[in-house]
PDB file of C-alpha atoms in Angstrom:
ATOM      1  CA  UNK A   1     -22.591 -10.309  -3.026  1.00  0.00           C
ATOM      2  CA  UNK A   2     -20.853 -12.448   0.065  1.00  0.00           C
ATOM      3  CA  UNK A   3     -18.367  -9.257   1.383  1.00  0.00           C
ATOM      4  CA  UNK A   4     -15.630  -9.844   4.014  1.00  0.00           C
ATOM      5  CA  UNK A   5     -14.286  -6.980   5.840  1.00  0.00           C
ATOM      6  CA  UNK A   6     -11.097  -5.574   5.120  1.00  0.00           C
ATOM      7  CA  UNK A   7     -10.111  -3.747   8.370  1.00  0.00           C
ATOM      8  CA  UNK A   8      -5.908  -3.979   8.585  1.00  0.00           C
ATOM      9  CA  UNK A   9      -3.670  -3.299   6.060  1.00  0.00           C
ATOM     10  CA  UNK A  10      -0.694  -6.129   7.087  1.00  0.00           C
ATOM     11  CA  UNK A  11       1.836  -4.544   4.374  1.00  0.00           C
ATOM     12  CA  UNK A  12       2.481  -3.029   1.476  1.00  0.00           C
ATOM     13  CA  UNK A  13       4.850  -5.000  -0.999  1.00  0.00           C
ATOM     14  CA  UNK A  14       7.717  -3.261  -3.046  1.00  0.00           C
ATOM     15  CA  UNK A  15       9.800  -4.701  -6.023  1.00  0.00           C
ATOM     16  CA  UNK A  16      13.327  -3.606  -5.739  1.00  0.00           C
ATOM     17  CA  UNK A  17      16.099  -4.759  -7.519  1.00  0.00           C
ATOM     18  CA  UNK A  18      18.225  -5.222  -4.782  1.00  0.00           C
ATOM     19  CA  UNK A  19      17.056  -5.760  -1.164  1.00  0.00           C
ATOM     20  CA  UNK A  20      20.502  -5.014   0.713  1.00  0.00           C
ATOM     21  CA  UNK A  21      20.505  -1.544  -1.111  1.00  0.00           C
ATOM     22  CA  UNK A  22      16.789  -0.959  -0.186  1.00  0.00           C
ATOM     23  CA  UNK A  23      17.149  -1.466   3.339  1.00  0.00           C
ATOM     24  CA  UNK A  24      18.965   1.455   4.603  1.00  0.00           C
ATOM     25  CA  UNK A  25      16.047   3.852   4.034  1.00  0.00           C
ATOM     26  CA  UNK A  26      13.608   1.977   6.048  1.00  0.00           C
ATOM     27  CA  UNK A  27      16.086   0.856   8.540  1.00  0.00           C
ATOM     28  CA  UNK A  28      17.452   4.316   9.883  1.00  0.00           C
ATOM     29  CA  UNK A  29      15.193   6.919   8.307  1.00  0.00           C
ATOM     30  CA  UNK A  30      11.719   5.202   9.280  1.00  0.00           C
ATOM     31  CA  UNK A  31      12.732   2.554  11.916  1.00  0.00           C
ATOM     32  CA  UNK A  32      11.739  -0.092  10.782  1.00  0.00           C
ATOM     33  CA  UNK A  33      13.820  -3.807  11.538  1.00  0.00           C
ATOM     34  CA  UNK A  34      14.100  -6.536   9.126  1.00  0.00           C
ATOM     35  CA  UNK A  35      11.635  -9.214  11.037  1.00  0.00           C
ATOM     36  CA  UNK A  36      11.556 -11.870   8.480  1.00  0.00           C
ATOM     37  CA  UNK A  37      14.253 -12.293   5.247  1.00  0.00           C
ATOM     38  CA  UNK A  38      13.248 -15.897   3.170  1.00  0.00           C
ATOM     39  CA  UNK A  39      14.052 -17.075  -0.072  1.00  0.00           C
ATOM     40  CA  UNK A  40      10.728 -18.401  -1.702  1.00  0.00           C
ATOM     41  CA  UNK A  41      11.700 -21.054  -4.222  1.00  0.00           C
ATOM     42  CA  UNK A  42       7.759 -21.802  -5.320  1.00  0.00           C
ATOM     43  CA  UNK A  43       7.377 -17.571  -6.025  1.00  0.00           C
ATOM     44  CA  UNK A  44      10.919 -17.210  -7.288  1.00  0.00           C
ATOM     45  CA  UNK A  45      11.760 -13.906  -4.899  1.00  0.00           C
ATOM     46  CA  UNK A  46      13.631 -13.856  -1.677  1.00  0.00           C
ATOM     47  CA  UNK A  47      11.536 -11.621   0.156  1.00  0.00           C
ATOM     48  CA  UNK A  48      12.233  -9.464   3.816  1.00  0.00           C
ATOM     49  CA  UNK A  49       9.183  -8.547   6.424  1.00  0.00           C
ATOM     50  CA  UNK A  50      10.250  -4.578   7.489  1.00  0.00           C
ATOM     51  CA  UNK A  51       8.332  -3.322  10.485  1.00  0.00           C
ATOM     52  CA  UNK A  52       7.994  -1.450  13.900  1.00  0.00           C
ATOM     53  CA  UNK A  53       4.540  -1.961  14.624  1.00  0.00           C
ATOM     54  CA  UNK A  54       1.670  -3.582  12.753  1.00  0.00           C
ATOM     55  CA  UNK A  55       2.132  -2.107   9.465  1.00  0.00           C
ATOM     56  CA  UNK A  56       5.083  -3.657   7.610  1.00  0.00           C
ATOM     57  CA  UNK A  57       6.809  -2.983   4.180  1.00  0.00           C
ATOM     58  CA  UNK A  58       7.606  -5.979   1.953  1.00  0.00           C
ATOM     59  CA  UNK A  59      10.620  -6.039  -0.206  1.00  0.00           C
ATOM     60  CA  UNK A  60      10.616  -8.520  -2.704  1.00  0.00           C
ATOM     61  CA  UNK A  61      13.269  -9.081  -5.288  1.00  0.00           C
ATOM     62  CA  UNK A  62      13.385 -11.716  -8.248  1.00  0.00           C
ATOM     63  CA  UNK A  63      15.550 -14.833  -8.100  1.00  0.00           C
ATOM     64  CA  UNK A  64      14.951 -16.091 -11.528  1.00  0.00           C
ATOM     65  CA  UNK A  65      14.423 -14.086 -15.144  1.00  0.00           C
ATOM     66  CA  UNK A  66      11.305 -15.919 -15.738  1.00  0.00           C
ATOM     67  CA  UNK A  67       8.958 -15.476 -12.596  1.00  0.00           C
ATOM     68  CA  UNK A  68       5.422 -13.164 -12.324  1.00  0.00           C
ATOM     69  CA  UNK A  69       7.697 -10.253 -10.006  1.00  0.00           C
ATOM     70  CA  UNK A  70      10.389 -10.761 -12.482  1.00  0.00           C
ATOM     71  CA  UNK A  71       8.169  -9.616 -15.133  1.00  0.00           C
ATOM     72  CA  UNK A  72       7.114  -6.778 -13.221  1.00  0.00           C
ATOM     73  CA  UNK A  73      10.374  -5.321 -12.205  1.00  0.00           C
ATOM     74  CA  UNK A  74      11.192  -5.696 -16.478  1.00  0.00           C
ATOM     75  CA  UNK A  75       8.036  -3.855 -17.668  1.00  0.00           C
ATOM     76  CA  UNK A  76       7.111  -1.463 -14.475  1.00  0.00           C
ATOM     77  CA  UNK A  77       9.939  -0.551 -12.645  1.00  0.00           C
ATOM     78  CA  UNK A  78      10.782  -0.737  -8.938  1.00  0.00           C
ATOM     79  CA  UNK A  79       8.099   0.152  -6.513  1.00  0.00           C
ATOM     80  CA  UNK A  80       4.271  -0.873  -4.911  1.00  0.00           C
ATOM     81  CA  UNK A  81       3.663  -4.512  -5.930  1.00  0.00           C
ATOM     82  CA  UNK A  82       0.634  -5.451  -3.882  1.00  0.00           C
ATOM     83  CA  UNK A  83      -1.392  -4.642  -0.873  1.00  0.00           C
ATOM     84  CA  UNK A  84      -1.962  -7.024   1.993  1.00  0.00           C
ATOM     85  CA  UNK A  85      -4.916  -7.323   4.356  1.00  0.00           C
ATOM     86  CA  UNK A  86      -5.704  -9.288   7.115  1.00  0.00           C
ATOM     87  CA  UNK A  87      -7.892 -11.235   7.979  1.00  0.00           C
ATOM     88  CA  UNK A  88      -9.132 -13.249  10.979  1.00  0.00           C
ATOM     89  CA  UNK A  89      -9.978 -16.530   9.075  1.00  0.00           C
ATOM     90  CA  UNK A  90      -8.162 -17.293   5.248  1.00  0.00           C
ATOM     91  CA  UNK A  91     -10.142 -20.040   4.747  1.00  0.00           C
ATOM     92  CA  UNK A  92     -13.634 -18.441   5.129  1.00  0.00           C
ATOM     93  CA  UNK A  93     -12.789 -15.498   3.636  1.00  0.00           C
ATOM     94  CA  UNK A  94     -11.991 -17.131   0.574  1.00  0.00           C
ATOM     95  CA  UNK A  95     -15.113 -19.235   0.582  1.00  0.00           C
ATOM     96  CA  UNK A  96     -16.679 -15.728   1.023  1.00  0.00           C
ATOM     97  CA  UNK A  97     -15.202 -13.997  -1.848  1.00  0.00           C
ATOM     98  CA  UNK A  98     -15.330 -17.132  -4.097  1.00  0.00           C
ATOM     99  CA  UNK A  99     -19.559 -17.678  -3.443  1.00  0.00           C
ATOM    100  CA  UNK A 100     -19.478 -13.708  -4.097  1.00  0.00           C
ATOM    101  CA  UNK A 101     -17.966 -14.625  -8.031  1.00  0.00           C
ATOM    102  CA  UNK A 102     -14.270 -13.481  -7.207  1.00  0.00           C
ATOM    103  CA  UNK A 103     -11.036 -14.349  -9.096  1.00  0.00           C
ATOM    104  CA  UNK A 104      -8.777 -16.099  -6.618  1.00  0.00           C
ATOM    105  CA  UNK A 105      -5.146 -16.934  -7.639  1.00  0.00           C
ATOM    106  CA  UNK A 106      -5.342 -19.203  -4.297  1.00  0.00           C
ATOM    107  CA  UNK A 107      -8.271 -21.170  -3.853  1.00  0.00           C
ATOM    108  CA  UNK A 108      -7.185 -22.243  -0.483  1.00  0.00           C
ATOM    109  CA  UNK A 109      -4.675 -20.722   1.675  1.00  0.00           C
ATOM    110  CA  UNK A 110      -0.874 -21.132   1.278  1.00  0.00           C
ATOM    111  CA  UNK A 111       2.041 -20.398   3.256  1.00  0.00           C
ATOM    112  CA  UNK A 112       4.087 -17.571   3.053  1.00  0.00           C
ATOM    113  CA  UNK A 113       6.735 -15.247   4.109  1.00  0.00           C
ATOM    114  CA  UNK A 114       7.148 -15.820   7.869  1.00  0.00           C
ATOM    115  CA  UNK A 115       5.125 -18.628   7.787  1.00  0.00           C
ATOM    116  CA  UNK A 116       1.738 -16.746   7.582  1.00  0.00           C
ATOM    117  CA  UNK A 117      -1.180 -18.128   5.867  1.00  0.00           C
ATOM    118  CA  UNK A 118      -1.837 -16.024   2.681  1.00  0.00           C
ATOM    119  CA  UNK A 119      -3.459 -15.738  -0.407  1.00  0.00           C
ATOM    120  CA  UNK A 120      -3.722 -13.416  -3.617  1.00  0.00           C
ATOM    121  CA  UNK A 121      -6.976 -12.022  -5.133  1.00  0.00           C
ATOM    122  CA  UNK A 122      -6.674 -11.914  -8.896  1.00  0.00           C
ATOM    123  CA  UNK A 123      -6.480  -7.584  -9.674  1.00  0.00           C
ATOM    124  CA  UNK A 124      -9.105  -8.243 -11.820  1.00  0.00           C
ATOM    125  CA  UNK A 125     -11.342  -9.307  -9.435  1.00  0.00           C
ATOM    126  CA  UNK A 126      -9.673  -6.302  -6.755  1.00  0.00           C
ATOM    127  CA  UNK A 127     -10.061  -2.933  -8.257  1.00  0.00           C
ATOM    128  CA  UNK A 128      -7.169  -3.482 -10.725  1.00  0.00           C
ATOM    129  CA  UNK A 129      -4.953  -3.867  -7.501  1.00  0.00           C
ATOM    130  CA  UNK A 130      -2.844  -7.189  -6.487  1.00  0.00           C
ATOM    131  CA  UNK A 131      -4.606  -7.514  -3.493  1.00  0.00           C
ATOM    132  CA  UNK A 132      -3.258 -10.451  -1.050  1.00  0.00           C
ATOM    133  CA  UNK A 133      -4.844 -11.671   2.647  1.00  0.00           C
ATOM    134  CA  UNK A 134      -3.100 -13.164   5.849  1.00  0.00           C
ATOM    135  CA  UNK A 135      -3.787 -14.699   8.106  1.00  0.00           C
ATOM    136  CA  UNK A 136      -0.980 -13.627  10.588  1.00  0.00           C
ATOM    137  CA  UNK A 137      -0.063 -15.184  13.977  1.00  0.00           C
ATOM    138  CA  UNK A 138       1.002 -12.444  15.740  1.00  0.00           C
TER     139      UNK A 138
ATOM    140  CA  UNK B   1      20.638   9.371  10.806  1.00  0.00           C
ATOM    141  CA  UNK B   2      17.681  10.890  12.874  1.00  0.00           C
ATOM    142  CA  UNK B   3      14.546   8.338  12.492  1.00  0.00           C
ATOM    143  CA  UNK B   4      11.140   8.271  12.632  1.00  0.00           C
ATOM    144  CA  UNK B   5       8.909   5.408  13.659  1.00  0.00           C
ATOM    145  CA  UNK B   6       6.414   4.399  10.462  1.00  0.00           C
ATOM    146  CA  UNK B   7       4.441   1.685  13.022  1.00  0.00           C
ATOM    147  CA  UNK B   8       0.963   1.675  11.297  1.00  0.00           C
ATOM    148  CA  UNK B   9      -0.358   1.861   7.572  1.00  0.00           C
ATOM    149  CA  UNK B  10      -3.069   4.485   7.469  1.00  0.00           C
ATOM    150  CA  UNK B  11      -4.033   3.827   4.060  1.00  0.00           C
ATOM    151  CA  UNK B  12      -3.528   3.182   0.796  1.00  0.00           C
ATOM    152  CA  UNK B  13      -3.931   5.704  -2.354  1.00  0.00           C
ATOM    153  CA  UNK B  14      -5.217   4.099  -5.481  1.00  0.00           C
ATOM    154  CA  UNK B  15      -5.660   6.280  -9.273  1.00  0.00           C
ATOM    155  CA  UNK B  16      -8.745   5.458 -10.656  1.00  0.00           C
ATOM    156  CA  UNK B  17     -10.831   6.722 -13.782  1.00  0.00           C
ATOM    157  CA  UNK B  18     -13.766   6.615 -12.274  1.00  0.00           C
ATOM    158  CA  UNK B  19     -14.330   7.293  -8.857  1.00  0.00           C
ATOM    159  CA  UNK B  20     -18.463   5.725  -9.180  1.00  0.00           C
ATOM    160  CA  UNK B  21     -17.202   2.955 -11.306  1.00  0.00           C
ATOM    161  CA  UNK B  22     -14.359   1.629  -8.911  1.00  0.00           C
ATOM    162  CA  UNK B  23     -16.561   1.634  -5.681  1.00  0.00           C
ATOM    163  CA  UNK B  24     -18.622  -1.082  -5.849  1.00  0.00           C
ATOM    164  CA  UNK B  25     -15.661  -3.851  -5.349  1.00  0.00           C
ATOM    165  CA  UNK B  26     -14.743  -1.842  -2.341  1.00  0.00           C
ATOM    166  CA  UNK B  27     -18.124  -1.134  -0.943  1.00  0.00           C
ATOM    167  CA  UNK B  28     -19.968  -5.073  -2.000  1.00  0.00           C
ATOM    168  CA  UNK B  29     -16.768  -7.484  -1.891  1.00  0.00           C
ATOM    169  CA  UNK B  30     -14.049  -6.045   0.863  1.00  0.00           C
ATOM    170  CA  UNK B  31     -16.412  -4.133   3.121  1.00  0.00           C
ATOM    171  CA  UNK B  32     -15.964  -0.915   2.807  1.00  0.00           C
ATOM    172  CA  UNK B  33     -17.974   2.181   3.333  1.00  0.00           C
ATOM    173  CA  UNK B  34     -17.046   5.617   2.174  1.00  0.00           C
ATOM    174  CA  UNK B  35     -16.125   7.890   5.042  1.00  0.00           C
ATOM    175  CA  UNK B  36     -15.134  10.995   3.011  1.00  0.00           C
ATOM    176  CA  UNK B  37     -15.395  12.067  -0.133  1.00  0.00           C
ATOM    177  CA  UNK B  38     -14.226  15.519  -1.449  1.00  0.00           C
ATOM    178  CA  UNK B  39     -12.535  17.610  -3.918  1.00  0.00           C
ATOM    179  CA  UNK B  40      -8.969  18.969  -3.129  1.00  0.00           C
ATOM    180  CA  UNK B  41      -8.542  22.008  -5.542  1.00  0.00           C
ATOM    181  CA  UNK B  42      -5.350  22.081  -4.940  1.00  0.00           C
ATOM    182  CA  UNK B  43      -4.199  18.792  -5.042  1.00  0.00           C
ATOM    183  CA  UNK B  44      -6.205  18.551  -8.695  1.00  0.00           C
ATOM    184  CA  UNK B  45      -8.176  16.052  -7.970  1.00  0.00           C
ATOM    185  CA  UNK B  46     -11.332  13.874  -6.172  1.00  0.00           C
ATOM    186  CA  UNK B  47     -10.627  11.541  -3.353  1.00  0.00           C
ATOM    187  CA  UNK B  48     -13.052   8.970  -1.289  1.00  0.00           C
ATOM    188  CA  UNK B  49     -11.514   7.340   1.684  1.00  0.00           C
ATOM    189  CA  UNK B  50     -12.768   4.124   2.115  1.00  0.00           C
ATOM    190  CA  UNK B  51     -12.471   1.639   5.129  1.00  0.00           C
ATOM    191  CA  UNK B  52     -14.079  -0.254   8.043  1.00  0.00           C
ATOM    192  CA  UNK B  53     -11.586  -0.313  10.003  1.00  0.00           C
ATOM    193  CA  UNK B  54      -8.092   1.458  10.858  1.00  0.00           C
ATOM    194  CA  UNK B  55      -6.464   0.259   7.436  1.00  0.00           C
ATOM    195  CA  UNK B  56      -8.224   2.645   4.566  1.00  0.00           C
ATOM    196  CA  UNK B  57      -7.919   2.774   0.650  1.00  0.00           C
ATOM    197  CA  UNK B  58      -8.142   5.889  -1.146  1.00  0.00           C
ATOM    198  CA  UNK B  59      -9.064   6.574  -4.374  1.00  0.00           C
ATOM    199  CA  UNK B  60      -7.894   9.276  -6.513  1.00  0.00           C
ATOM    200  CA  UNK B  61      -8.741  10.883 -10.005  1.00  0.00           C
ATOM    201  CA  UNK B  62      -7.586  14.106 -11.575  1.00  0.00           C
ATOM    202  CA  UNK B  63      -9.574  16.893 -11.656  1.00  0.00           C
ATOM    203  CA  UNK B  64      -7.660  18.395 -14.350  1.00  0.00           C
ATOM    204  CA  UNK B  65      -5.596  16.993 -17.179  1.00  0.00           C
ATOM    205  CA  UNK B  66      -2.140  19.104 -15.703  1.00  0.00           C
ATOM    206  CA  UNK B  67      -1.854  18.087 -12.229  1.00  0.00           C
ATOM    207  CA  UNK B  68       0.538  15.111 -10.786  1.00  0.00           C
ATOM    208  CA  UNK B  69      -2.081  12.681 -10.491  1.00  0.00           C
ATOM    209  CA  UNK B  70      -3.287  13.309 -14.241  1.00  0.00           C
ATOM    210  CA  UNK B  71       0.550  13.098 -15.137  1.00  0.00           C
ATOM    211  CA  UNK B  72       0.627   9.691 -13.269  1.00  0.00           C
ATOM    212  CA  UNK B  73      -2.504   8.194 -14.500  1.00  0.00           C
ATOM    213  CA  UNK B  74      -1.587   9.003 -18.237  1.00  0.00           C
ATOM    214  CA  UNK B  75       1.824   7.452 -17.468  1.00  0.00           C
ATOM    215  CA  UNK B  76       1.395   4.300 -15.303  1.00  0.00           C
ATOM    216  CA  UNK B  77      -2.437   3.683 -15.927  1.00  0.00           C
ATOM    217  CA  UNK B  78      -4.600   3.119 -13.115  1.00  0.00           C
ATOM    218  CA  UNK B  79      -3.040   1.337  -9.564  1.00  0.00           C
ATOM    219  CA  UNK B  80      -1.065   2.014  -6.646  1.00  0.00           C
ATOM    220  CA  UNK B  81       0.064   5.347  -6.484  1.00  0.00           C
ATOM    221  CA  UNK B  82       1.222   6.075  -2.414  1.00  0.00           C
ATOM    222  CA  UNK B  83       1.049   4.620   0.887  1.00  0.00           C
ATOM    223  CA  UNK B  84       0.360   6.390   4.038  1.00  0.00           C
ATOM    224  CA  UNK B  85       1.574   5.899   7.420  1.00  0.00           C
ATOM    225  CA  UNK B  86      -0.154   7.389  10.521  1.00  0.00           C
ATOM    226  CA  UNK B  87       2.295   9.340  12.832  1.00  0.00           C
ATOM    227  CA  UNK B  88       1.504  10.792  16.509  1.00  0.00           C
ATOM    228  CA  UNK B  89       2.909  13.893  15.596  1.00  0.00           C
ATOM    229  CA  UNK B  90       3.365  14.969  12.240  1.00  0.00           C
ATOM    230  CA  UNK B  91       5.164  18.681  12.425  1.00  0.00           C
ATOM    231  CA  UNK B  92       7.974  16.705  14.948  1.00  0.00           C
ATOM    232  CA  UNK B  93       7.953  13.596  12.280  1.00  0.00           C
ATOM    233  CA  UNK B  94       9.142  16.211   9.567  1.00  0.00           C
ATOM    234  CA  UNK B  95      11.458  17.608  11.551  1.00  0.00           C
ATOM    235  CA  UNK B  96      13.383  14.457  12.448  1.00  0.00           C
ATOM    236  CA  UNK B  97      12.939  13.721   8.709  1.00  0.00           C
ATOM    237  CA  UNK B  98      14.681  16.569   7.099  1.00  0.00           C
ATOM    238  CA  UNK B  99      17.177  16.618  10.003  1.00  0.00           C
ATOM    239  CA  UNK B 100      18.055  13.187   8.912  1.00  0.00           C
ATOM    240  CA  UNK B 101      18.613  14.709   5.114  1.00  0.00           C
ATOM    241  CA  UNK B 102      14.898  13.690   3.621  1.00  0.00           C
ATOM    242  CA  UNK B 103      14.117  15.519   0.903  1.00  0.00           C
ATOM    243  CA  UNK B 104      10.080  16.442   1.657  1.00  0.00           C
ATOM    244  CA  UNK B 105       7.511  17.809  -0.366  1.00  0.00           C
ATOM    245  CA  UNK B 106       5.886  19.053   2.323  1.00  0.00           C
ATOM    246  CA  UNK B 107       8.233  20.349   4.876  1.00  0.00           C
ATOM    247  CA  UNK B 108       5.336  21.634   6.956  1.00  0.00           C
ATOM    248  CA  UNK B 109       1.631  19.802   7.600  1.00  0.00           C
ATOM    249  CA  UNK B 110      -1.164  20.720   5.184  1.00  0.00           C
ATOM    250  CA  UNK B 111      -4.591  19.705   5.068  1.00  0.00           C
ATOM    251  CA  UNK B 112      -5.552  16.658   3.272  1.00  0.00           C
ATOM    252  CA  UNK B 113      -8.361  14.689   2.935  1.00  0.00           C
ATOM    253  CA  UNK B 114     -11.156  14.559   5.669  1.00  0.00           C
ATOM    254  CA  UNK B 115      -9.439  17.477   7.515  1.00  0.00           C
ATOM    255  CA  UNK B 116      -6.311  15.390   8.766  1.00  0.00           C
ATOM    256  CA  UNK B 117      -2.861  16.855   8.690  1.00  0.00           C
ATOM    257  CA  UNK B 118      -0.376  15.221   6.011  1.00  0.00           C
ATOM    258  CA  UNK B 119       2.509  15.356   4.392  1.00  0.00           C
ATOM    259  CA  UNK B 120       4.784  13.705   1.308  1.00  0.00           C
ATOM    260  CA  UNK B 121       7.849  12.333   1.488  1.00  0.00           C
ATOM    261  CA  UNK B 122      10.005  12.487  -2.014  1.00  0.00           C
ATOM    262  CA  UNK B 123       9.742   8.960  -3.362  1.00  0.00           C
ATOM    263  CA  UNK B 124      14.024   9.718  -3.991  1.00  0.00           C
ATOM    264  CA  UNK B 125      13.774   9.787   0.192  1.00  0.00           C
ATOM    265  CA  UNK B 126      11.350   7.154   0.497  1.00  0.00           C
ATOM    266  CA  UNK B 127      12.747   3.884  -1.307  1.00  0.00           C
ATOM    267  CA  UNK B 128      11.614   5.621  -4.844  1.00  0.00           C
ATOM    268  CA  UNK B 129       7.693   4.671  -3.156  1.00  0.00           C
ATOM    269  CA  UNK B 130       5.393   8.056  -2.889  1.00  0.00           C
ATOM    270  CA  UNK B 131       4.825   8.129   0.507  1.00  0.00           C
ATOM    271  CA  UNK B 132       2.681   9.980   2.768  1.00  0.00           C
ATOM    272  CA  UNK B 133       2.623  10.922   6.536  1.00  0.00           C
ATOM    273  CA  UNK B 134      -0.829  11.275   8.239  1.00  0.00           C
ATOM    274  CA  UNK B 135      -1.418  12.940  11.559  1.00  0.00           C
ATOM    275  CA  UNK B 136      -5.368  11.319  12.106  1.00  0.00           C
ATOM    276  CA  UNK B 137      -7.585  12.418  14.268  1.00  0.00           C
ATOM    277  CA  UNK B 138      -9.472   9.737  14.831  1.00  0.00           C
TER     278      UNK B 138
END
């Protein structure tokens, strides 16, 4: 099987209900600044970047009733959402993991919060985890 | 509120069934070599540590049907379960964190896996996310 390497985790992403509420508990108990704070309209969230260094949290929240993190808030609860690597090259690593027989939910890379190129490995094809990759310019 | 600086994602802790069964996606499609792998009597259960890089995942299955990580599995099904961040100094990190009012399940460092120094962080003081603090020696 084609393998890419997985070195650096970029973030973590959270579900919360309510980003403003979250934020005090990263903000003065683990230092962390809000870097980026975007309303996706094509993933229904507005989403915030959180970080200090190169490990960031992700808060997402729903904006619509009917979206994927929607859903998840309704039948799991607040908390971890997905895990992010990066990676050097999107592109190739999805060419990688798609001639090794993976489930991508992105074929091709897509942009996301901050601008970054990203993409989401289907859990089935990721241990059972929502599993994402960026490709951050940083 | 006294704050500590959570800069870098050491790794993050996955519940699994089956240790033998979950490795291959790790090991043939993301890269990733096991670096320990051990039994925490304590803790109830079996962990592998898995990474090529400074970002790990860790995988985690009871040991016995009582403990936390039994309780979690049988509740929540396999997935995310914590996320660690790595710390320069984990006894001072705790310190600023129950000054600050942090409500800690380990107020002082214990040994976790592969011999470094961690400690939890209620998920009530932690954005309602299990989290972990890792002094690594590495």
């Amino acid at each position: 099987m084609a393998a890419v390497r997985l070195e650096r985790i970029h973030h973590v992403g959270y579900v919360v209900e309510d980003i403003d509420a979250a934020l005090p508990v990263y903000r003065e108990r683990f230092g962390m600044d809000v870097q980026v704070r975007e309303t996706l309209p094509e993933q229904q969230v507005e989403a915030v970047l959180l970080g200090s260094g190169p490990g960031h949290v992700e808060l997402i929240r729903p904006t619509a009733p009917d979206g994927g993190v929607a859903r998840f808030l309704e039948r799991r609860g607040p908390g971890m959402h997905h895990v992010a690597f990066s990676v050097p090259d999107l592109a190739a690593a999805l060419d990688e993991l798609a001639a090794g027989g993976a489930e991508l939910i992105d074929r091709v890379p897509r942009r996301g919060l901050g601008g970054h190129l990203v993409a989401f490995i289907h859990p089935r094809s990721s241990g059972g985890v929502l599993t994402e990759l960026v490709e951050a310019h940083e």
